[in-house]
XYZ file of N, CA and C in Angstrom:
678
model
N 15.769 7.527 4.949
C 16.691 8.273 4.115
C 18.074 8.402 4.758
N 17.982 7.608 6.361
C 19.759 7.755 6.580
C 20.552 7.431 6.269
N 21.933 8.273 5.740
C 22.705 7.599 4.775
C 22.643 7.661 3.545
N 21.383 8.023 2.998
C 21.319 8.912 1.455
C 21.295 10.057 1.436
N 20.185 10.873 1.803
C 20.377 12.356 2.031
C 21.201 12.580 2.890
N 22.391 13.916 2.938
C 23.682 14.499 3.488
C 22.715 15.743 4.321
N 22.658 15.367 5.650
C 21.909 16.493 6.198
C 22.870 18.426 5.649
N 22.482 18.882 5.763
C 23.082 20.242 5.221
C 23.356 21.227 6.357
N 24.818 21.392 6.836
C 24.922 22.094 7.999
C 24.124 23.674 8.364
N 23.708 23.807 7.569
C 23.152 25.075 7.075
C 21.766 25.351 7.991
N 21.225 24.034 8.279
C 19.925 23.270 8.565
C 19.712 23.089 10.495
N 21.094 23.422 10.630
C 21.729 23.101 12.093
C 21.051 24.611 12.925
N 21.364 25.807 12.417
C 21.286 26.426 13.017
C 19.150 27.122 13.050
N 18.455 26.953 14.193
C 17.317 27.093 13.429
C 16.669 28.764 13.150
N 16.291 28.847 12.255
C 15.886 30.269 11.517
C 14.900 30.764 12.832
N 14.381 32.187 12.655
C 13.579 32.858 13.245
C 12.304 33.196 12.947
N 11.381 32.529 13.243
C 9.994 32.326 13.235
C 8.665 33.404 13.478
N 9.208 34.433 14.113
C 8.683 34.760 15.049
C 7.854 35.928 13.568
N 8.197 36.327 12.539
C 6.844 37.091 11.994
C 5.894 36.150 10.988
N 5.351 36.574 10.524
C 4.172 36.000 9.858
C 4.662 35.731 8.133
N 5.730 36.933 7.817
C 6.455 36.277 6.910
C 7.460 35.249 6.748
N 8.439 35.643 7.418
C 9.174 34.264 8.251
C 8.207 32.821 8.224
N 7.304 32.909 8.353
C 6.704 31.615 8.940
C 6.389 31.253 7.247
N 5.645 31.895 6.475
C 5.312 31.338 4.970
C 6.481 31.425 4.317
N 7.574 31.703 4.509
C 9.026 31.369 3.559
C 9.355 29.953 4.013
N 9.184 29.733 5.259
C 10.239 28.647 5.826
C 9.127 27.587 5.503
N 7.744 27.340 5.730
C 6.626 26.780 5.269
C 6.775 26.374 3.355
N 6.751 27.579 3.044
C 7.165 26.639 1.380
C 8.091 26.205 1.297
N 9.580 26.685 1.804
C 10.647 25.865 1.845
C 10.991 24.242 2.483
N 9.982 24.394 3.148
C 10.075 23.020 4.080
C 9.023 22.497 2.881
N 7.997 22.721 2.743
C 7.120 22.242 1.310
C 7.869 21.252 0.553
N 8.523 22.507 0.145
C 9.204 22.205 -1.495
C 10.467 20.635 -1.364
N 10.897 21.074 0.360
C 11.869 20.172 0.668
C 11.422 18.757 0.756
N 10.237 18.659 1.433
C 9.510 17.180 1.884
C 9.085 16.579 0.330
N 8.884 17.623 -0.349
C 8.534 17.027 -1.928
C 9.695 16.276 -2.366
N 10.745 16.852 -2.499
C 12.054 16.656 -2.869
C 12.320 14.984 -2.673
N 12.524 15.240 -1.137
C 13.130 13.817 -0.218
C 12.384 13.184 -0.555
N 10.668 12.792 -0.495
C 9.922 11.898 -0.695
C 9.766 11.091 -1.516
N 10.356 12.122 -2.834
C 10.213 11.847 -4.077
C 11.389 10.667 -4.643
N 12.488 10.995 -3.388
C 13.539 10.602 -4.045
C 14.563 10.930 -4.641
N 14.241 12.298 -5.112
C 14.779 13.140 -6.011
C 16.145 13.709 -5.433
N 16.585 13.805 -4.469
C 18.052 14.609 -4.222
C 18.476 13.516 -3.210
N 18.481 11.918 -3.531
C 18.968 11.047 -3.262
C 21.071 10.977 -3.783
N 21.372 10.859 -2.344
C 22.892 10.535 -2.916
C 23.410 12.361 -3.305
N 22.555 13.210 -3.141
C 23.572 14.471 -3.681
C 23.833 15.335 -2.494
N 24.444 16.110 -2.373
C 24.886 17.381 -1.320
C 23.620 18.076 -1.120
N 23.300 17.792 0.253
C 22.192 19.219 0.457
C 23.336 20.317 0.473
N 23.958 21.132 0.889
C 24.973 22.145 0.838
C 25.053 22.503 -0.185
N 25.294 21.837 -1.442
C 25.197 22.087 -2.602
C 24.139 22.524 -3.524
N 22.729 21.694 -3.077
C 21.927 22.088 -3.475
C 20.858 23.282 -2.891
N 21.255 23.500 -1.532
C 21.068 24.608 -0.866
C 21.495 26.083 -1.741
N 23.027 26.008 -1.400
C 23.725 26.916 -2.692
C 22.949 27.085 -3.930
N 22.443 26.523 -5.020
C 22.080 26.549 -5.830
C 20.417 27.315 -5.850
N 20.100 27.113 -4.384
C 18.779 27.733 -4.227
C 19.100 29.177 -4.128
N 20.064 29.673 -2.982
C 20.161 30.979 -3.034
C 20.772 31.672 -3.647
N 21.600 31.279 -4.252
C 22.694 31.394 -5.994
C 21.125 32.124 -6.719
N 20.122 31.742 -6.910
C 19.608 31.877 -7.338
C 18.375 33.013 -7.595
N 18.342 33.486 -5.964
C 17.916 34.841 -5.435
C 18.759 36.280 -5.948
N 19.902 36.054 -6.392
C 20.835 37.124 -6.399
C 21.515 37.198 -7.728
N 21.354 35.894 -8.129
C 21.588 35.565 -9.843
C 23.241 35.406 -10.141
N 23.999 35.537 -8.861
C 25.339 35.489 -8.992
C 25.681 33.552 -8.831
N 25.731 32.515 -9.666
C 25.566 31.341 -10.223
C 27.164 30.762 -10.501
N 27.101 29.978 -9.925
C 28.618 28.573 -10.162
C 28.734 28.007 -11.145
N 27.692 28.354 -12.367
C 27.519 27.682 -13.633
C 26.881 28.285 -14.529
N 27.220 28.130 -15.827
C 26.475 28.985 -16.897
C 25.313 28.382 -17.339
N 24.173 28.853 -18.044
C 22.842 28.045 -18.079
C 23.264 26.627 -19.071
N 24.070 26.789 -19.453
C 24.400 25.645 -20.448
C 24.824 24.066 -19.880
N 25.535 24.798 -18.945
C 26.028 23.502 -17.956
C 25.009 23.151 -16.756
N 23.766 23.826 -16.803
C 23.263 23.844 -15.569
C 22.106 22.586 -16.381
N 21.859 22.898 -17.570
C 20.614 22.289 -18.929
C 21.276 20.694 -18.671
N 22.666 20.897 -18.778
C 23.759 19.748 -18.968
C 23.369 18.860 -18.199
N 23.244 19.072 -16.892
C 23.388 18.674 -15.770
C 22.064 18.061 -15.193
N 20.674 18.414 -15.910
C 19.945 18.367 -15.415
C 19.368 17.385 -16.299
N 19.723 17.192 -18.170
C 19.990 16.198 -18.458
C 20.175 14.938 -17.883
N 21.304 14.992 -17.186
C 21.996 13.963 -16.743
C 20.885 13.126 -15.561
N 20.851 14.341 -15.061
C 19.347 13.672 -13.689
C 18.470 13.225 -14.254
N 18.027 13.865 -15.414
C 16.879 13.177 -15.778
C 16.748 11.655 -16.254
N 18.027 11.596 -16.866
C 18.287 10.609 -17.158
C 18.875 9.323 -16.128
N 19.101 9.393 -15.114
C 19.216 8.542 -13.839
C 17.962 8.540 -13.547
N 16.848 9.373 -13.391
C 15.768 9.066 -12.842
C 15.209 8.262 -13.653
N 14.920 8.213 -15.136
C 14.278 7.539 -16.176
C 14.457 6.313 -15.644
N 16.325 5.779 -15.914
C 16.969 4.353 -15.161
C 16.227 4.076 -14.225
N 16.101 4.699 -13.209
C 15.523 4.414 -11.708
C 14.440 4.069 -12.147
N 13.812 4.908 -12.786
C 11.907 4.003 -12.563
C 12.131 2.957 -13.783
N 12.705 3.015 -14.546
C 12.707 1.382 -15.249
C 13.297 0.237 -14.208
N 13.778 0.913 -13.459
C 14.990 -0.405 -13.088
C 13.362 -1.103 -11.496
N 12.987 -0.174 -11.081
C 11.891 -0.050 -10.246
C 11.064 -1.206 -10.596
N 10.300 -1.167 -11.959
C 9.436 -0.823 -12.577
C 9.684 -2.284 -12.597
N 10.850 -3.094 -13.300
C 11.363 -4.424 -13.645
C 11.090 -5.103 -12.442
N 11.526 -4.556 -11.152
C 11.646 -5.065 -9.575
C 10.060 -5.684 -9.249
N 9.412 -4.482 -9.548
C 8.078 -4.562 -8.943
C 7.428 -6.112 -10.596
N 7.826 -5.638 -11.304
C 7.128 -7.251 -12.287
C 7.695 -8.233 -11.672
N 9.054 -8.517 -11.293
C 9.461 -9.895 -10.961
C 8.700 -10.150 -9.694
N 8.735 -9.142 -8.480
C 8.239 -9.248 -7.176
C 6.083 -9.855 -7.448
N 6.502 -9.338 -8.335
C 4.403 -9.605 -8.537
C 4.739 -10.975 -9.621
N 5.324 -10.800 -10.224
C 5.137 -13.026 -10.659
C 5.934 -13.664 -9.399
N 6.587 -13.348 -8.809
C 6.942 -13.776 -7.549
C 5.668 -14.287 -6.462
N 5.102 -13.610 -6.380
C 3.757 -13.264 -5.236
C 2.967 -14.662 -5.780
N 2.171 -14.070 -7.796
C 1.554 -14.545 -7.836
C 1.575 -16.666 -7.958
N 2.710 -17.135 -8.271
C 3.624 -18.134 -8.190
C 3.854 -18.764 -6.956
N 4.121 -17.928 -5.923
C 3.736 -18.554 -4.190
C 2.352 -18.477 -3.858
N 1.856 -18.019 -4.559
C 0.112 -17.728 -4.470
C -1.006 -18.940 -4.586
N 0.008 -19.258 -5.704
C -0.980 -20.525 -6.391
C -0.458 -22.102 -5.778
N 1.088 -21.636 -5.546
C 1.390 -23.281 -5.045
C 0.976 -22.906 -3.393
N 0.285 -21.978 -2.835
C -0.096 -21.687 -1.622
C -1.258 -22.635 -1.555
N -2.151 -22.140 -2.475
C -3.268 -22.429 -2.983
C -3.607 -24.168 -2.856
N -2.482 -24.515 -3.857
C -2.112 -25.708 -4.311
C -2.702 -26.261 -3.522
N -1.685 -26.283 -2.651
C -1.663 -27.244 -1.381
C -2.181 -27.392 -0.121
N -3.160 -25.743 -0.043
C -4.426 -25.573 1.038
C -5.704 -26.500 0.340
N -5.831 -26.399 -0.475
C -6.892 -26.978 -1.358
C -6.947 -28.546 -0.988
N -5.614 -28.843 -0.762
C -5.720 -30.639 -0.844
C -5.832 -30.749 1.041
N -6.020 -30.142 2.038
C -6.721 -30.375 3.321
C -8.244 -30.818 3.038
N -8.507 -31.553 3.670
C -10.061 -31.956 3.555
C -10.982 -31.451 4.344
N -10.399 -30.200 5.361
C -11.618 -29.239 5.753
C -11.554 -28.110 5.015
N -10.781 -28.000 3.816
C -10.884 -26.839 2.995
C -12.046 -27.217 2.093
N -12.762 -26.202 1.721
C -13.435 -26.262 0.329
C -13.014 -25.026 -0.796
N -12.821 -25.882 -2.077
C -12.894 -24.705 -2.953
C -13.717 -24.943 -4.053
N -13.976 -23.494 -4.282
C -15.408 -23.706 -5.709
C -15.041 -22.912 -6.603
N -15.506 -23.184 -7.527
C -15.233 -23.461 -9.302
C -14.473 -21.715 -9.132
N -14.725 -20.537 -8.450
C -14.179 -19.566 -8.881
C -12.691 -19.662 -8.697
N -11.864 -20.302 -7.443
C -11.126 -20.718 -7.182
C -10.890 -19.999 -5.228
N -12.167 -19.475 -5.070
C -11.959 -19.106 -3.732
C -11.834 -20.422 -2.592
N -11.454 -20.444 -1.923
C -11.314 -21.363 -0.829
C -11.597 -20.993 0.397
N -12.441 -21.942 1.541
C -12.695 -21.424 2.373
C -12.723 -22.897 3.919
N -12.915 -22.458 4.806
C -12.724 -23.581 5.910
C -13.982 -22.689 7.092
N -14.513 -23.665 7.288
C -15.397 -23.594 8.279
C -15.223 -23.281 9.352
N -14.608 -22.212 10.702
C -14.278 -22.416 12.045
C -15.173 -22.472 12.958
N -16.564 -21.850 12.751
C -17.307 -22.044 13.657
C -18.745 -21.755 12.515
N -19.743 -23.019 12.869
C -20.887 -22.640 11.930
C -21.996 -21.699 13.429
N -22.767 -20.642 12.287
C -23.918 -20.259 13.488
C -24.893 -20.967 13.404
N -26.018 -20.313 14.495
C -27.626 -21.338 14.139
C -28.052 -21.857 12.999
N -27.413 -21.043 12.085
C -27.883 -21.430 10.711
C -29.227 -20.181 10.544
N -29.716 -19.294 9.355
C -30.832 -19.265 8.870
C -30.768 -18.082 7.172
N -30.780 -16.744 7.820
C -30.706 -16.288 6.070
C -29.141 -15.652 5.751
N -29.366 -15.883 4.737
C -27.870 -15.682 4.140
C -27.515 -14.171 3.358
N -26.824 -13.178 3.567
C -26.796 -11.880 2.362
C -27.221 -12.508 1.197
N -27.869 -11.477 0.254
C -27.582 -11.275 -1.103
C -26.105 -10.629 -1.585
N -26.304 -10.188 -3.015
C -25.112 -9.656 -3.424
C -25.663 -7.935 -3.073
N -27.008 -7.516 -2.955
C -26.968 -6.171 -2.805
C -27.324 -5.755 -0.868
N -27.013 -6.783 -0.386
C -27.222 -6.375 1.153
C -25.908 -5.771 1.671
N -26.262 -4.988 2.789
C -25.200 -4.699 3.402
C -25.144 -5.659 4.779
N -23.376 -5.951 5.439
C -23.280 -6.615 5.949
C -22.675 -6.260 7.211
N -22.770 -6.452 8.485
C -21.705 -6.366 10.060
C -20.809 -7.220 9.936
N -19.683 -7.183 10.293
C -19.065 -8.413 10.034
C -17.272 -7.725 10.740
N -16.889 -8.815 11.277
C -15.504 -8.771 12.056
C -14.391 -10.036 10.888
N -13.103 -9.099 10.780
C -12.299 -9.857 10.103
C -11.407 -9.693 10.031
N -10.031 -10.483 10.169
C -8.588 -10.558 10.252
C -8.241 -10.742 9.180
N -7.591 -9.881 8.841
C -6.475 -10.321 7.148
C -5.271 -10.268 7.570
N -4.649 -11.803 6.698
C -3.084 -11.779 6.772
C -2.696 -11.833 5.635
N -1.589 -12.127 4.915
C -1.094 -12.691 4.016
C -0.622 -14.299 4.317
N -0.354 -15.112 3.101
C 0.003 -16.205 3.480
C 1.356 -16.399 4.490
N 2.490 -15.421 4.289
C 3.331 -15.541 5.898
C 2.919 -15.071 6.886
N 1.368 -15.018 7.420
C 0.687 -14.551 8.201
C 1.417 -13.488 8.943
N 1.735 -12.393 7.889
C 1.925 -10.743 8.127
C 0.059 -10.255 8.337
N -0.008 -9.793 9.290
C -1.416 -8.997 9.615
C -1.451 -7.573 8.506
N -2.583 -7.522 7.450
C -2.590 -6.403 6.483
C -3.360 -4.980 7.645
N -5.081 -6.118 7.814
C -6.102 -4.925 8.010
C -6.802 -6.158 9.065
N -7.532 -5.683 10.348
C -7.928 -6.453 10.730
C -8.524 -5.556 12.072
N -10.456 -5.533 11.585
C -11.423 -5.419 12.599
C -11.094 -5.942 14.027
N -10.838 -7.258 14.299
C -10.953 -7.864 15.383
C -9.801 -6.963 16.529
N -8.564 -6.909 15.617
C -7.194 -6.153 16.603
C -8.120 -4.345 17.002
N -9.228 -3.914 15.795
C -9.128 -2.527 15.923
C -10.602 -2.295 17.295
N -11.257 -3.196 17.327
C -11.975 -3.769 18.511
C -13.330 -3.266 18.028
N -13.563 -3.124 16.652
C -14.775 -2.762 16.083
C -15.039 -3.408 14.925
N -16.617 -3.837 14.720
C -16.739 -4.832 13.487
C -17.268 -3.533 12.354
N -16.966 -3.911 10.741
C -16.835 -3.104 9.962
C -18.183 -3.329 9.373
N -18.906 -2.057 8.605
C -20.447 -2.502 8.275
C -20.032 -1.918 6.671
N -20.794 -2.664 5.819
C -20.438 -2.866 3.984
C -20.834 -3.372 3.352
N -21.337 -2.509 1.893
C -22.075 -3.190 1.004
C -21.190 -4.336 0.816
N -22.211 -5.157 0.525
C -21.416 -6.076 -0.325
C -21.019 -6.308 -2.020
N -21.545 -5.241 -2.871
C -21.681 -5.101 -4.203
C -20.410 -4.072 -4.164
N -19.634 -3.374 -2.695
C -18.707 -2.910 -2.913
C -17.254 -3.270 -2.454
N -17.125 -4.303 -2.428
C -15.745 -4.855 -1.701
C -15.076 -5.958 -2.496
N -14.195 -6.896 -2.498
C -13.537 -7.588 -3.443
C -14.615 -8.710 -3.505
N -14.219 -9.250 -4.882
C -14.932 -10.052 -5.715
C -14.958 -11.720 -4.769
N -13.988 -11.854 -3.993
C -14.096 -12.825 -3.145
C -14.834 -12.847 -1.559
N -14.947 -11.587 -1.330
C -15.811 -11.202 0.198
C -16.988 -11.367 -0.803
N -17.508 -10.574 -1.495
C -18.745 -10.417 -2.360
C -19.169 -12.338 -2.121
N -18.384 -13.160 -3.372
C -19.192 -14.547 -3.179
C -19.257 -14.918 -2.117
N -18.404 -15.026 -1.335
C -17.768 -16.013 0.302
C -19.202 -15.586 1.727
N -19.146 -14.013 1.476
C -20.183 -13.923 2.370
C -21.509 -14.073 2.410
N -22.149 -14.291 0.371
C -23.371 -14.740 -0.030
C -23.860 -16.305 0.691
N -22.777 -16.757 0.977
C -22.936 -18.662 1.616
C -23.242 -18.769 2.480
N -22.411 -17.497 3.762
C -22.680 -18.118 4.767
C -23.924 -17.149 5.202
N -24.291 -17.711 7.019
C -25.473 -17.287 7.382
C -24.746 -15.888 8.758
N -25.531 -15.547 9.659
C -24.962 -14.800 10.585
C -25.068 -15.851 11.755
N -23.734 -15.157 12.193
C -23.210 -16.599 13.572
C -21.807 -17.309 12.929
N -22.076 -17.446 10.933
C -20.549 -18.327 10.818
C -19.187 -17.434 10.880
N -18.327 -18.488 11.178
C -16.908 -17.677 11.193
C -16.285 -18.911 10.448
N -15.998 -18.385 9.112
C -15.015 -19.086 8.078
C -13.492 -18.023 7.983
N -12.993 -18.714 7.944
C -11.681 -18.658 6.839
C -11.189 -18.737 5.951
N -11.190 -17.530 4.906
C -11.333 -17.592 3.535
C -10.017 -17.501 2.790
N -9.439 -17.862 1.749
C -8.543 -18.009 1.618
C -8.859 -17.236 -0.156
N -8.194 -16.401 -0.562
C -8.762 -15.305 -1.890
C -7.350 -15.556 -2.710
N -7.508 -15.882 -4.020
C -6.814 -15.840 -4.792
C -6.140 -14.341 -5.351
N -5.118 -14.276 -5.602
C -5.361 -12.863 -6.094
C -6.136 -12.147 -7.072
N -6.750 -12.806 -8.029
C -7.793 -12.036 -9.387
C -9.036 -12.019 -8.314
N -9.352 -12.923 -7.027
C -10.131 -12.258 -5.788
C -10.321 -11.413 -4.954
N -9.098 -10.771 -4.600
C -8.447 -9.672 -3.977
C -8.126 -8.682 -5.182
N -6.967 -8.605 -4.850
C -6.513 -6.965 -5.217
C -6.117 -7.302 -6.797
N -5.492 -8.086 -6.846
C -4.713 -8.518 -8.094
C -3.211 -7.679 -8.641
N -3.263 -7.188 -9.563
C -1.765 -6.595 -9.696
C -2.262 -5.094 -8.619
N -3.323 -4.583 -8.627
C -3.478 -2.613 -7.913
C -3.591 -3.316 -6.571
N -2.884 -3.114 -5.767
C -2.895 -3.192 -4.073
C -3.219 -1.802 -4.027
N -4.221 -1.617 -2.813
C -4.480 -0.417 -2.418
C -3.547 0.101 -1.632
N -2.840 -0.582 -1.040
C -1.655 -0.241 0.466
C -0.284 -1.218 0.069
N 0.894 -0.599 0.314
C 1.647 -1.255 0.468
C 2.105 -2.537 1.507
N 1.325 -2.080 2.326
C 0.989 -3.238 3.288
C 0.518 -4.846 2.220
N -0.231 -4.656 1.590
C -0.392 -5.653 0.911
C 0.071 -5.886 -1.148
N 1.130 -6.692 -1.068
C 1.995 -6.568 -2.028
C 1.337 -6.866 -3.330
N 1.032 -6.611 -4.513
C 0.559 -6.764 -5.867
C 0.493 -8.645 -5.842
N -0.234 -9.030 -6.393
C -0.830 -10.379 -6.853
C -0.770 -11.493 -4.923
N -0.825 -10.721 -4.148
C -1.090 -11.312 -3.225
C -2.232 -12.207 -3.075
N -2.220 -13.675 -2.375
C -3.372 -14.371 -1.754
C -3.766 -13.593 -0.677
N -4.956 -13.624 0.115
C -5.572 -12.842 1.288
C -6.151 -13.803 1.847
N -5.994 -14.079 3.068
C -6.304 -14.997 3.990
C -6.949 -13.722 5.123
N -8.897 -13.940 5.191
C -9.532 -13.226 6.134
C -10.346 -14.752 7.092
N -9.996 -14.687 7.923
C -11.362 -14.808 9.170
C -12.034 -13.857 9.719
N -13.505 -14.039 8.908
C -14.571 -13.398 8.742
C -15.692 -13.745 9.570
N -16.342 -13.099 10.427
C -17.588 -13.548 11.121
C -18.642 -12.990 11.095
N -19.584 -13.457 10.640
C -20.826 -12.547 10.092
C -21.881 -12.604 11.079
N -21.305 -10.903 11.631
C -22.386 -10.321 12.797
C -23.761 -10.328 12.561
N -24.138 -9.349 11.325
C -25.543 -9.221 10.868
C -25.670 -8.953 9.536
N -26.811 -8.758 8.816
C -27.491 -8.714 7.524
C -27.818 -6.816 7.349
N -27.231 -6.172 6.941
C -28.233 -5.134 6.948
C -28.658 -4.835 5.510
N -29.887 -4.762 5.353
C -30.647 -5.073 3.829
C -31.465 -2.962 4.019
């Protein structure tokens, strides 16, 4: 927010803490404030000003008549509306953006000849096969260590860096871990490569990972737990 919000000199000097009321005034005020900033909402305006307007308001002695205050608030509302349309447009182009580098990602992993892809359109590469023997179902739960990047191999989420392997149904995780880990056995470590209607698709859970993203995990399947 540096450079949008106008810190408020007011803010400089710090209040006195020390009773139990003191502490729940300055507590909702700081509340109400973190709501504010987070939101966006007193982007570009005078804290000083809008400070004023808070305690203007305790005493009822006011810089404006309710008419101009209705006026005014109009007006915000109406910049904010703009803002989330204008947002709103950003985030569609940025997600046919994604999904468009997604597919010519795709494209052209597909045509390596240690890739395989099957009819769903998941893709995957072999890095290390295990002994070989039973494979999950779709209702087992699974051990399993795994690195996710995106295709500019930005790191999203990844077991291996957090130094612990993650244990999970498999009837509860994306539609591409679900098939990918039914194949292999425990011991393989593939590299899966997830389309986005495999992953997240337009709802990313985290901003870390952007709407219609591909997901690139190396996955190693510790154990079976049934």
């Amino acid at each position: 927010m540096t450079g949008i919000w106008q810190p408020s000199a007011l803010a400089q000097d710090a209040p006195n803490l020390d009773s139990e009321d003191s502490q729940i005034a300055y507590a909702i005020g700081m509340n109400v404030g973190m709501n504010l900033v987070s939101q966006g909402l007193l982007d570009g305006l005078d804290s000083d000003i809008f400070l004023a307007g808070v305690t203007d308001s305790f005493d009822g002695d006011f810089s404006m008549t309710m008419d101009q205050m209705f006026a005014a608030l109009e007006i915000f509302q109406q910049r904010q509306q703009e803002l989330m349309e204008q947002q709103a447009a950003e985030a569609q182009r940025n997600a046919a953006e994604a999904l468009a580098a997604g597919q010519e990602f795709l494209a052209e992993n597909g045509g390596r000849g240690e890739v395989v892809t099957l009819d769903s359109g998941l893709q995957y590469e072999v890095l290390e096969a295990g002994p070989g023997g039973a494979s999950p179902s779709a209702s087992d739960g699974v051990v399993a260590h795994y690195h996710g990047t995106l295709i500019d191999g930005t790191v999203f989420d990844s077991s291996v860096d957090r130094g612990e392997p993650a244990q999970f149904m498999l009837s509860q995780v994306i539609p591409g871990w679900t098939e990918a880990l039914q194949l292999m056995s425990v011991g393989d470590r593939w590299r899966l490569f997830l389309p986005a209607d495999m992953a997240y698709g337009e709802s990313s859970p985290t901003p870390a990972i952007p709407p219609n993203s591909v997901l690139i995990f190396d996955v190693e399947l510790l154990e079976i737990v049934q």
